[in-house]
Amino acid sequence: MTARPVRAVRLGPRAVVALVLVGGVGLVAFGWPLLAGADSGLAHAEDAPWLFAVLLVLLVGVVVAAIGDAGLDAKAVAMLGVLAAVGAALRPLGAGTAGLEPMFFLMVLSGRVLGPGFGFVLGSVTMFASALLTGGVGPWMPFQMLAMGWFTMFAGLLPAAGRLRGRGEVLMLAVYGCAAAFAYGTVMNLYGWPLIQGLGSGISFVAGDPLHENLVRFLAYCAATSLGWDLGRAVLTVVLTLTVGPALLRALRRATRRAAFDAPAGFEEPARTDRPTRRPPPAA
């Protein structure tokens, strides 16, 4: 008999609205250079503190909305802390070496089991914790938090586990992890690309140029600068998902079932009895 999948965070209407707001802010934060005028005077280094402040508020909003929708309790928060700590500890093991980052496969599996709402918060918190752990705090950090939040969230939006289990599910997660690893690198390139000028007319950002021309330059920039790093990240994610993934999926699902995150809380009055209380006989 197949066990019923349980999600730690149930996406209620308020949580969905909060995630949509986060997504809108993220799209503007990453994509404005392609639409900004040549004399706008904007720069990622200047907007990063504002983005970080807005992102923290919206992250709190997602958590509060999940609590209000009865999707997040103390047990889910505890699991969030454990998984974020593990992910933050995994990142230094490979970061800086050909793009090998083992934390990505953990985010894929966690988002798959625990759902998109939990996944977005987990990805963002994990990246924040790992930045503090490795000293990687800078104007790029809020953009990494957003990108990793999306990476983990979309793993929770894959087809329901009841429709696909076993080897087929693991293969699906490996394919997603491979594609999402390249997507993560591409999105982060969109952050750094406008900051680097003078690389040559073929790949450098030109403020105010038509959108299609800048997109062609951007794709050339990705191929020239980060394709090798993205490939290493994607290969490691696929290998770990195929080898360690089945055991970790079972462990996460077992922990989620035992924690019973979505079990409704009920309170009942103690049973009353009409029997009279028998008094002890008086002492002689």
Coordinates of N, CA, C and O in Angstrom, one line a residue, residues 35-147:
L35 N 15.7 46.5 -19.6 CA 14.7 47.4 -20.0 C 15.0 48.9 -19.6 O 14.4 49.8 -20.0
A36 N 16.1 49.0 -18.8 CA 16.4 50.3 -18.3 C 17.1 51.2 -19.4 O 17.8 50.6 -20.3
G37 N 16.9 52.5 -19.3 CA 17.5 53.4 -20.3 C 19.0 53.6 -20.0 O 19.5 53.3 -19.0
A38 N 19.6 54.1 -21.0 CA 21.1 54.3 -20.9 C 21.5 55.3 -19.9 O 22.6 55.3 -19.3
D39 N 20.6 56.3 -19.6 CA 20.9 57.3 -18.6 C 20.2 57.1 -17.3 O 20.0 58.0 -16.5
S40 N 19.7 55.8 -17.0 CA 19.0 55.6 -15.8 C 19.9 55.7 -14.5 O 19.4 56.0 -13.4
G41 N 21.2 55.4 -14.6 CA 22.0 55.5 -13.5 C 21.8 54.4 -12.4 O 22.3 54.6 -11.3
L42 N 21.1 53.4 -12.8 CA 20.9 52.3 -11.8 C 22.0 51.3 -11.8 O 22.7 51.2 -12.8
A43 N 22.2 50.6 -10.7 CA 23.2 49.6 -10.6 C 22.8 48.5 -9.6 O 22.2 48.9 -8.6
H44 N 23.2 47.3 -9.9 CA 22.8 46.2 -8.9 C 23.4 46.5 -7.5 O 22.9 46.1 -6.5
A45 N 24.6 47.0 -7.5 CA 25.3 47.2 -6.3 C 24.5 48.2 -5.4 O 24.6 48.2 -4.2
E46 N 23.7 49.1 -6.0 CA 22.9 50.1 -5.3 C 21.6 49.5 -4.9 O 21.1 49.8 -3.8
D47 N 21.0 48.7 -5.7 CA 19.7 48.2 -5.4 C 19.7 46.9 -4.5 O 18.6 46.5 -4.0
A48 N 20.8 46.3 -4.4 CA 20.9 45.0 -3.6 C 20.4 45.2 -2.1 O 19.7 44.4 -1.6
P49 N 20.9 46.3 -1.4 CA 20.4 46.4 0.0 C 18.9 46.6 0.0 O 18.2 46.1 1.0
W50 N 18.3 47.3 -0.9 CA 16.8 47.4 -0.9 C 16.1 46.1 -1.2 O 15.1 45.8 -0.6
L51 N 16.7 45.4 -2.2 CA 16.2 44.1 -2.5 C 16.2 43.2 -1.3 O 15.3 42.4 -1.0
F52 N 17.4 43.2 -0.6 CA 17.5 42.3 0.6 C 16.5 42.7 1.7 O 15.9 41.8 2.3
A53 N 16.2 44.0 1.9 CA 15.2 44.4 2.9 C 13.8 43.9 2.5 O 13.1 43.4 3.3
V54 N 13.5 44.1 1.2 CA 12.2 43.7 0.7 C 12.0 42.2 0.8 O 11.0 41.7 1.2
L55 N 13.1 41.5 0.4 CA 13.1 40.0 0.4 C 12.9 39.5 1.8 O 12.1 38.5 2.0
L56 N 13.5 40.0 2.8 CA 13.4 39.6 4.2 C 11.9 39.8 4.6 O 11.3 38.9 5.3
V57 N 11.3 40.9 4.3 CA 9.9 41.2 4.7 C 9.0 40.2 4.0 O 8.1 39.7 4.6
L58 N 9.3 39.9 2.7 CA 8.4 39.0 2.0 C 8.6 37.6 2.5 O 7.6 36.8 2.5
L59 N 9.8 37.2 2.8 CA 10.0 35.9 3.4 C 9.3 35.7 4.7 O 8.6 34.6 4.9
V60 N 9.3 36.7 5.6 CA 8.5 36.7 6.8 C 7.1 36.6 6.4 O 6.3 35.9 7.1
G61 N 6.7 37.3 5.4 CA 5.3 37.2 5.0 C 4.8 35.9 4.5 O 3.7 35.4 4.8
V62 N 5.7 35.1 3.8 CA 5.4 33.8 3.4 C 5.2 32.9 4.6 O 4.3 32.1 4.7
V63 N 6.2 33.0 5.6 CA 6.1 32.2 6.8 C 4.8 32.5 7.6 O 4.1 31.6 8.0
V64 N 4.5 33.8 7.8 CA 3.3 34.2 8.5 C 2.1 33.7 7.8 O 1.1 33.2 8.4
A65 N 2.0 33.8 6.5 CA 0.9 33.4 5.7 C 0.7 31.9 5.8 O -0.4 31.4 6.0
A66 N 1.8 31.1 5.8 CA 1.7 29.7 6.0 C 1.2 29.3 7.4 O 0.4 28.4 7.5
I67 N 1.6 30.1 8.4 CA 1.1 29.8 9.7 C -0.4 30.1 9.8 O -1.2 29.4 10.4
G68 N -0.7 31.3 9.2 CA -2.2 31.6 9.2 C -3.0 30.6 8.4 O -4.2 30.5 8.7
D69 N -2.5 30.0 7.4 CA -3.2 29.0 6.6 C -3.1 27.6 7.3 O -3.4 26.6 6.6
A70 N -2.6 27.5 8.5 CA -2.4 26.3 9.2 C -1.5 25.3 8.5 O -1.8 24.1 8.5
G71 N -0.5 25.8 7.8 CA 0.4 24.9 7.1 C 1.8 24.8 7.7 O 2.6 24.0 7.3
L72 N 2.1 25.6 8.7 CA 3.4 25.6 9.3 C 3.3 25.6 10.8 O 2.6 26.4 11.4
D73 N 3.9 24.6 11.5 CA 3.9 24.5 12.9 C 5.3 24.4 13.4 O 6.3 24.5 12.7
A74 N 5.4 24.1 14.7 CA 6.8 24.1 15.3 C 7.6 23.0 14.8 O 8.8 23.1 14.6
K75 N 7.0 21.8 14.4 CA 7.7 20.7 13.9 C 8.3 21.0 12.5 O 9.4 20.7 12.1
A76 N 7.5 21.7 11.7 CA 7.9 22.1 10.4 C 9.1 23.1 10.5 O 10.0 23.1 9.7
V77 N 9.0 24.1 11.4 CA 10.1 25.0 11.6 C 11.3 24.3 12.0 O 12.4 24.7 11.6
A78 N 11.2 23.3 12.9 CA 12.4 22.5 13.3 C 13.0 21.8 12.1 O 14.3 21.8 12.0
M79 N 12.2 21.2 11.2 CA 12.8 20.6 10.1 C 13.4 21.6 9.1 O 14.4 21.3 8.5
L80 N 12.8 22.7 9.0 CA 13.4 23.8 8.2 C 14.8 24.1 8.7 O 15.7 24.3 7.9
G81 N 14.9 24.3 10.0 CA 16.2 24.6 10.5 C 17.2 23.5 10.3 O 18.4 23.8 10.0
V82 N 16.8 22.3 10.5 CA 17.8 21.2 10.3 C 18.2 21.1 8.8 O 19.4 21.0 8.5
L83 N 17.3 21.1 7.9 CA 17.6 21.0 6.5 C 18.5 22.2 6.0 O 19.4 22.1 5.2
A84 N 18.1 23.4 6.5 CA 18.9 24.6 6.1 C 20.3 24.5 6.7 O 21.3 24.9 6.0
A85 N 20.5 24.0 7.9 CA 21.8 23.8 8.4 C 22.6 22.8 7.6 O 23.8 23.0 7.4
V86 N 22.0 21.7 7.3 CA 22.7 20.7 6.5 C 23.1 21.3 5.1 O 24.2 21.1 4.6
G87 N 22.2 22.0 4.4 CA 22.5 22.6 3.1 C 23.6 23.6 3.2 O 24.5 23.6 2.4
A88 N 23.6 24.4 4.3 CA 24.6 25.4 4.5 C 26.0 24.7 4.7 O 27.0 25.2 4.2
A89 N 26.0 23.6 5.4 CA 27.2 22.9 5.7 C 27.7 22.2 4.4 O 29.0 22.0 4.2
L90 N 26.8 21.8 3.5 CA 27.3 21.1 2.3 C 27.9 22.1 1.3 O 28.8 21.7 0.5
R91 N 27.5 23.3 1.3 CA 27.9 24.2 0.2 C 29.4 24.4 0.2 O 30.0 24.4 -0.9
P92 N 30.1 24.6 1.4 CA 31.5 24.9 1.3 C 32.3 23.7 0.8 O 33.5 23.8 0.5
L93 N 31.7 22.5 0.8 CA 32.4 21.3 0.4 C 32.8 21.3 -1.1 O 33.8 20.7 -1.5
G94 N 32.1 22.1 -1.9 CA 32.4 22.1 -3.3 C 32.4 23.5 -3.9 O 32.8 23.6 -5.1
A95 N 31.9 24.5 -3.2 CA 31.9 25.8 -3.8 C 33.3 26.3 -4.2 O 34.2 26.2 -3.4
G96 N 33.4 26.9 -5.3 CA 34.7 27.4 -5.8 C 35.5 26.3 -6.6 O 36.6 26.6 -7.0
T97 N 35.0 25.1 -6.7 CA 35.7 24.1 -7.4 C 34.8 23.6 -8.6 O 34.0 22.7 -8.4
A98 N 35.1 24.2 -9.7 CA 34.4 23.8 -11.0 C 32.8 23.8 -10.8 O 32.1 23.1 -11.5
G99 N 32.3 24.7 -9.9 CA 30.9 24.7 -9.8 C 30.3 23.5 -9.0 O 29.0 23.4 -9.1
L100 N 31.1 22.7 -8.4 CA 30.5 21.5 -7.7 C 29.9 21.9 -6.4 O 30.6 22.3 -5.5
E101 N 28.6 21.9 -6.3 CA 27.9 22.3 -5.1 C 26.9 21.2 -4.7 O 25.8 21.2 -5.3
P102 N 27.2 20.4 -3.8 CA 26.3 19.3 -3.4 C 25.0 19.7 -2.7 O 24.1 18.9 -2.6
M103 N 24.9 20.9 -2.3 CA 23.7 21.4 -1.6 C 22.5 21.4 -2.6 O 21.3 21.3 -2.2
F104 N 22.8 21.5 -3.9 CA 21.7 21.6 -4.9 C 20.8 20.3 -4.9 O 19.6 20.4 -5.0
F105 N 21.4 19.1 -4.8 CA 20.6 17.9 -4.9 C 19.7 17.8 -3.6 O 18.6 17.3 -3.7
L106 N 20.2 18.3 -2.5 CA 19.4 18.3 -1.2 C 18.2 19.2 -1.4 O 17.1 18.9 -0.9
M107 N 18.4 20.4 -2.0 CA 17.3 21.3 -2.2 C 16.2 20.7 -3.1 O 15.0 20.9 -2.9
V108 N 16.7 20.0 -4.2 CA 15.7 19.4 -5.1 C 14.8 18.3 -4.4 O 13.6 18.4 -4.5
L109 N 15.4 17.5 -3.6 CA 14.7 16.4 -2.9 C 13.8 17.0 -1.8 O 12.7 16.5 -1.6
S110 N 14.3 18.0 -1.1 CA 13.5 18.6 0.0 C 12.3 19.3 -0.6 O 11.2 19.2 0.0
G111 N 12.5 20.1 -1.6 CA 11.4 20.7 -2.2 C 10.3 19.7 -2.8 O 9.1 20.0 -2.7
R112 N 10.8 18.6 -3.3 CA 9.9 17.6 -3.8 C 9.0 17.0 -2.7 O 7.8 16.9 -2.9
V113 N 9.6 16.7 -1.6 CA 8.9 16.0 -0.5 C 8.0 17.0 0.3 O 6.9 16.8 0.6
L114 N 8.6 18.2 0.5 CA 8.0 19.1 1.5 C 7.1 20.3 0.9 O 6.5 21.0 1.6
G115 N 7.1 20.4 -0.4 CA 6.2 21.3 -1.1 C 6.8 22.6 -1.5 O 7.9 23.0 -1.0
P116 N 6.2 23.4 -2.4 CA 6.7 24.6 -2.9 C 6.9 25.7 -1.9 O 7.9 26.4 -1.9
G117 N 5.9 25.9 -1.0 CA 6.0 26.9 0.0 C 7.2 26.7 0.9 O 8.0 27.6 1.1
F118 N 7.2 25.5 1.5 CA 8.4 25.2 2.3 C 9.7 25.3 1.6 O 10.7 25.7 2.1
G119 N 9.6 24.8 0.3 CA 10.8 24.8 -0.5 C 11.4 26.2 -0.8 O 12.6 26.4 -0.7
F120 N 10.5 27.2 -1.0 CA 11.0 28.5 -1.3 C 11.7 29.1 -0.1 O 12.8 29.6 -0.1
V121 N 11.1 28.9 1.1 CA 11.7 29.4 2.3 C 13.0 28.7 2.6 O 14.0 29.3 3.0
L122 N 13.0 27.4 2.4 CA 14.2 26.6 2.7 C 15.3 27.0 1.8 O 16.4 27.2 2.3
G123 N 15.1 27.2 0.5 CA 16.2 27.6 -0.4 C 16.7 28.9 0.0 O 18.0 29.1 0.0
S124 N 15.9 29.9 0.3 CA 16.4 31.2 0.6 C 17.1 31.2 2.0 O 18.2 31.8 2.1
V125 N 16.6 30.5 3.0 CA 17.2 30.5 4.3 C 18.6 29.8 4.2 O 19.5 30.2 4.8
T126 N 18.6 28.7 3.4 CA 19.8 27.9 3.3 C 20.9 28.8 2.6 O 22.1 28.8 3.1
M127 N 20.6 29.5 1.6 CA 21.6 30.4 0.9 C 22.0 31.5 1.9 O 23.2 31.8 1.9
F128 N 21.1 32.0 2.7 CA 21.5 33.1 3.6 C 22.5 32.5 4.7 O 23.5 33.1 5.0
A129 N 22.1 31.3 5.2 CA 23.0 30.7 6.2 C 24.3 30.3 5.7 O 25.4 30.5 6.3
S130 N 24.4 29.8 4.4 CA 25.7 29.4 3.9 C 26.5 30.7 3.6 O 27.8 30.6 3.7
A131 N 25.9 31.8 3.2 CA 26.7 33.0 3.0 C 27.3 33.5 4.3 O 28.5 33.9 4.3
L132 N 26.6 33.4 5.4 CA 27.2 33.8 6.7 C 28.3 32.8 7.1 O 29.3 33.2 7.6
L133 N 28.1 31.5 6.7 CA 29.1 30.5 7.1 C 30.4 30.6 6.3 O 31.5 30.5 6.8
T134 N 30.3 31.0 5.0 CA 31.4 31.0 4.2 C 32.0 32.5 4.0 O 33.0 32.6 3.3
G135 N 31.3 33.4 4.6 CA 31.8 34.8 4.4 C 31.4 35.4 3.0 O 32.1 36.3 2.6
G136 N 30.4 34.8 2.4 CA 30.0 35.2 1.1 C 28.9 36.2 1.1 O 28.0 36.2 0.2
V137 N 29.0 37.2 2.0 CA 28.0 38.2 2.1 C 28.4 39.4 1.2 O 29.5 39.9 1.3
G138 N 27.5 39.8 0.4 CA 27.8 40.9 -0.6 C 26.5 41.3 -1.3 O 25.4 40.7 -1.0
P139 N 26.6 42.2 -2.3 CA 25.4 42.6 -3.0 C 24.7 41.5 -3.8 O 23.6 41.6 -4.2
W140 N 25.5 40.4 -4.0 CA 24.9 39.3 -4.8 C 24.0 38.4 -3.9 O 23.3 37.6 -4.4
M141 N 24.1 38.5 -2.6 CA 23.5 37.5 -1.7 C 21.9 37.5 -1.8 O 21.3 36.4 -1.9
P142 N 21.2 38.7 -1.8 CA 19.8 38.6 -2.0 C 19.4 38.0 -3.3 O 18.3 37.3 -3.4
F143 N 20.2 38.1 -4.4 CA 19.9 37.5 -5.7 C 20.1 36.0 -5.6 O 19.3 35.2 -6.2
Q144 N 21.1 35.6 -4.9 CA 21.3 34.1 -4.7 C 20.1 33.5 -3.9 O 19.7 32.4 -4.1
M145 N 19.7 34.3 -2.9 CA 18.5 33.8 -2.0 C 17.3 33.6 -2.9 O 16.6 32.6 -2.8
L146 N 17.0 34.6 -3.8 CA 15.9 34.5 -4.6 C 16.0 33.3 -5.6 O 15.1 32.5 -5.8
A147 N 17.2 33.2 -6.2 CA 17.4 32.1 -7.2 C 17.3 30.8 -6.6 O 16.6 29.8 -7.2

